[in-house]
């Protein structure tokens, strides 16, 4: 089955479930993290994989070279496909880790793009640390955010399992997005204070696989 047909089939499977309504609820093999879209119109639900099987500390890439196509701020599936096509798991540990997962009966997991990862932070922030206020603009959030974070917004998530005392919380650490910045670096989001920046691809950072379901 092709990747496109597989994604369609697995989205249809998720449609058998009632649409998610509460951030952090079990849904689609993982947990509901929010919506993405265009001009504040939602196109997809984002599903975060379980921490025990869908999170790891990995390098983005074991080479200081560009990755053709992996530069979208919103299209994590395409970024991940470009990463996987460009090299094996030795070259791209984080991308292959996400791409190769089969969790909850689903195999369409991928490495989130920058704006998808930001939605996860905004809705699933694990603790009460003040936010870094020069990050946070996200044209693909629903509703879209044209301003950066304030020190108190976003607040700690209301999803009990994703608080820093819960079983599914994000670590207070940098997480890779699949969005390349340059030959040397890729974009990251810090899950303690929300700072968005870049790291050299050969650094170890956290990665958490997600999947998307059409609204």
PDB file of N, CA and C in Angstrom, residues 167-207:
ATOM      1  N   UNK A 167       1.786  11.149  33.387  1.00  0.00           N
ATOM      2  CA  UNK A 167       2.468  10.040  32.722  1.00  0.00           C
ATOM      3  C   UNK A 167       2.852  10.340  31.284  1.00  0.00           C
ATOM      4  N   UNK A 168       2.254  11.366  30.662  1.00  0.00           N
ATOM      5  CA  UNK A 168       2.471  11.617  29.233  1.00  0.00           C
ATOM      6  C   UNK A 168       3.137  12.961  28.965  1.00  0.00           C
ATOM      7  N   UNK A 169       3.656  13.617  29.992  1.00  0.00           N
ATOM      8  CA  UNK A 169       4.157  14.981  29.827  1.00  0.00           C
ATOM      9  C   UNK A 169       5.378  15.057  28.929  1.00  0.00           C
ATOM     10  N   UNK A 170       5.495  16.177  28.226  1.00  0.00           N
ATOM     11  CA  UNK A 170       6.711  16.499  27.494  1.00  0.00           C
ATOM     12  C   UNK A 170       7.806  16.843  28.501  1.00  0.00           C
ATOM     13  N   UNK A 171       9.038  16.527  28.166  1.00  0.00           N
ATOM     14  CA  UNK A 171      10.173  16.862  29.024  1.00  0.00           C
ATOM     15  C   UNK A 171      10.460  18.358  28.960  1.00  0.00           C
ATOM     16  N   UNK A 172      11.083  18.880  29.997  1.00  0.00           N
ATOM     17  CA  UNK A 172      11.563  20.266  29.969  1.00  0.00           C
ATOM     18  C   UNK A 172      12.854  20.323  29.166  1.00  0.00           C
ATOM     19  N   UNK A 173      12.709  20.241  27.864  1.00  0.00           N
ATOM     20  CA  UNK A 173      13.867  20.076  26.984  1.00  0.00           C
ATOM     21  C   UNK A 173      13.528  20.586  25.596  1.00  0.00           C
ATOM     22  N   UNK A 174      14.557  20.702  24.763  1.00  0.00           N
ATOM     23  CA  UNK A 174      14.355  21.030  23.356  1.00  0.00           C
ATOM     24  C   UNK A 174      13.825  19.817  22.605  1.00  0.00           C
ATOM     25  N   UNK A 175      12.856  20.082  21.733  1.00  0.00           N
ATOM     26  CA  UNK A 175      12.299  19.050  20.849  1.00  0.00           C
ATOM     27  C   UNK A 175      12.572  19.440  19.400  1.00  0.00           C
ATOM     28  N   UNK A 176      13.024  18.461  18.638  1.00  0.00           N
ATOM     29  CA  UNK A 176      13.217  18.677  17.210  1.00  0.00           C
ATOM     30  C   UNK A 176      11.883  18.853  16.508  1.00  0.00           C
ATOM     31  N   UNK A 177      11.828  19.812  15.597  1.00  0.00           N
ATOM     32  CA  UNK A 177      10.822  19.784  14.545  1.00  0.00           C
ATOM     33  C   UNK A 177      11.478  19.156  13.318  1.00  0.00           C
ATOM     34  N   UNK A 178      10.673  18.836  12.326  1.00  0.00           N
ATOM     35  CA  UNK A 178      11.230  18.307  11.077  1.00  0.00           C
ATOM     36  C   UNK A 178      11.654  19.424  10.141  1.00  0.00           C
ATOM     37  N   UNK A 179      11.473  20.674  10.559  1.00  0.00           N
ATOM     38  CA  UNK A 179      11.719  21.827   9.690  1.00  0.00           C
ATOM     39  C   UNK A 179      13.190  22.223   9.698  1.00  0.00           C
ATOM     40  N   UNK A 180      13.828  22.041   8.570  1.00  0.00           N
ATOM     41  CA  UNK A 180      15.235  22.430   8.442  1.00  0.00           C
ATOM     42  C   UNK A 180      15.359  23.949   8.445  1.00  0.00           C
ATOM     43  N   UNK A 181      16.442  24.436   9.051  1.00  0.00           N
ATOM     44  CA  UNK A 181      16.755  25.861   9.026  1.00  0.00           C
ATOM     45  C   UNK A 181      17.852  26.169   8.018  1.00  0.00           C
ATOM     46  N   UNK A 182      18.876  25.338   7.999  1.00  0.00           N
ATOM     47  CA  UNK A 182      20.023  25.493   7.104  1.00  0.00           C
ATOM     48  C   UNK A 182      20.729  24.149   7.036  1.00  0.00           C
ATOM     49  N   UNK A 183      21.800  24.070   6.266  1.00  0.00           N
ATOM     50  CA  UNK A 183      22.532  22.809   6.157  1.00  0.00           C
ATOM     51  C   UNK A 183      22.989  22.307   7.521  1.00  0.00           C
ATOM     52  N   UNK A 184      23.363  23.225   8.401  1.00  0.00           N
ATOM     53  CA  UNK A 184      23.889  22.850   9.711  1.00  0.00           C
ATOM     54  C   UNK A 184      22.807  22.650  10.755  1.00  0.00           C
ATOM     55  N   UNK A 185      21.695  23.369  10.655  1.00  0.00           N
ATOM     56  CA  UNK A 185      20.746  23.449  11.765  1.00  0.00           C
ATOM     57  C   UNK A 185      19.307  23.119  11.361  1.00  0.00           C
ATOM     58  N   UNK A 186      18.507  22.735  12.372  1.00  0.00           N
ATOM     59  CA  UNK A 186      17.064  22.541  12.213  1.00  0.00           C
ATOM     60  C   UNK A 186      16.362  23.242  13.370  1.00  0.00           C
ATOM     61  N   UNK A 187      15.060  23.472  13.214  1.00  0.00           N
ATOM     62  CA  UNK A 187      14.302  24.251  14.181  1.00  0.00           C
ATOM     63  C   UNK A 187      13.836  23.390  15.349  1.00  0.00           C
ATOM     64  N   UNK A 188      13.865  23.994  16.543  1.00  0.00           N
ATOM     65  CA  UNK A 188      13.474  23.302  17.766  1.00  0.00           C
ATOM     66  C   UNK A 188      12.520  24.170  18.582  1.00  0.00           C
ATOM     67  N   UNK A 189      11.836  23.539  19.522  1.00  0.00           N
ATOM     68  CA  UNK A 189      11.008  24.246  20.504  1.00  0.00           C
ATOM     69  C   UNK A 189      11.353  23.716  21.881  1.00  0.00           C
ATOM     70  N   UNK A 190      11.608  24.637  22.800  1.00  0.00           N
ATOM     71  CA  UNK A 190      11.899  24.279  24.184  1.00  0.00           C
ATOM     72  C   UNK A 190      10.578  24.130  24.926  1.00  0.00           C
ATOM     73  N   UNK A 191      10.353  23.005  25.598  1.00  0.00           N
ATOM     74  CA  UNK A 191       9.064  22.753  26.226  1.00  0.00           C
ATOM     75  C   UNK A 191       8.995  23.189  27.682  1.00  0.00           C
ATOM     76  N   UNK A 192      10.015  23.865  28.176  1.00  0.00           N
ATOM     77  CA  UNK A 192       9.909  24.457  29.504  1.00  0.00           C
ATOM     78  C   UNK A 192       9.416  25.891  29.426  1.00  0.00           C
ATOM     79  N   UNK A 193       9.978  26.662  28.467  1.00  0.00           N
ATOM     80  CA  UNK A 193       9.599  28.079  28.384  1.00  0.00           C
ATOM     81  C   UNK A 193       9.133  28.503  26.992  1.00  0.00           C
ATOM     82  N   UNK A 194       9.046  27.561  26.051  1.00  0.00           N
ATOM     83  CA  UNK A 194       8.506  27.868  24.733  1.00  0.00           C
ATOM     84  C   UNK A 194       9.455  28.510  23.753  1.00  0.00           C
ATOM     85  N   UNK A 195      10.716  28.693  24.125  1.00  0.00           N
ATOM     86  CA  UNK A 195      11.669  29.343  23.224  1.00  0.00           C
ATOM     87  C   UNK A 195      11.809  28.548  21.929  1.00  0.00           C
ATOM     88  N   UNK A 196      11.693  29.246  20.816  1.00  0.00           N
ATOM     89  CA  UNK A 196      11.875  28.633  19.498  1.00  0.00           C
ATOM     90  C   UNK A 196      13.218  29.070  18.936  1.00  0.00           C
ATOM     91  N   UNK A 197      13.978  28.130  18.450  1.00  0.00           N
ATOM     92  CA  UNK A 197      15.297  28.447  17.920  1.00  0.00           C
ATOM     93  C   UNK A 197      15.779  27.346  17.010  1.00  0.00           C
ATOM     94  N   UNK A 198      17.086  27.200  16.934  1.00  0.00           N
ATOM     95  CA  UNK A 198      17.690  26.160  16.104  1.00  0.00           C
ATOM     96  C   UNK A 198      18.813  25.480  16.886  1.00  0.00           C
ATOM     97  N   UNK A 199      19.126  24.263  16.477  1.00  0.00           N
ATOM     98  CA  UNK A 199      20.272  23.527  17.013  1.00  0.00           C
ATOM     99  C   UNK A 199      21.013  22.872  15.852  1.00  0.00           C
ATOM    100  N   UNK A 200      22.320  22.655  16.003  1.00  0.00           N
ATOM    101  CA  UNK A 200      23.020  21.837  15.017  1.00  0.00           C
ATOM    102  C   UNK A 200      22.378  20.453  14.916  1.00  0.00           C
ATOM    103  N   UNK A 201      22.240  19.976  13.718  1.00  0.00           N
ATOM    104  CA  UNK A 201      21.528  18.718  13.502  1.00  0.00           C
ATOM    105  C   UNK A 201      22.166  17.528  14.201  1.00  0.00           C
ATOM    106  N   UNK A 202      23.463  17.614  14.498  1.00  0.00           N
ATOM    107  CA  UNK A 202      24.140  16.475  15.117  1.00  0.00           C
ATOM    108  C   UNK A 202      24.021  16.477  16.638  1.00  0.00           C
ATOM    109  N   UNK A 203      23.282  17.429  17.223  1.00  0.00           N
ATOM    110  CA  UNK A 203      23.008  17.424  18.660  1.00  0.00           C
ATOM    111  C   UNK A 203      21.925  16.397  18.974  1.00  0.00           C
ATOM    112  N   UNK A 204      21.989  15.847  20.169  1.00  0.00           N
ATOM    113  CA  UNK A 204      20.887  15.046  20.677  1.00  0.00           C
ATOM    114  C   UNK A 204      19.822  15.978  21.252  1.00  0.00           C
ATOM    115  N   UNK A 205      18.576  15.781  20.867  1.00  0.00           N
ATOM    116  CA  UNK A 205      17.434  16.485  21.449  1.00  0.00           C
ATOM    117  C   UNK A 205      16.268  15.502  21.468  1.00  0.00           C
ATOM    118  N   UNK A 206      15.218  15.870  22.160  1.00  0.00           N
ATOM    119  CA  UNK A 206      14.028  15.025  22.190  1.00  0.00           C
ATOM    120  C   UNK A 206      13.277  15.117  20.859  1.00  0.00           C
ATOM    121  N   UNK A 207      12.568  14.039  20.524  1.00  0.00           N
ATOM    122  CA  UNK A 207      11.651  14.058  19.388  1.00  0.00           C
ATOM    123  C   UNK A 207      10.410  13.288  19.817  1.00  0.00           C
TER     124      UNK A 207
END
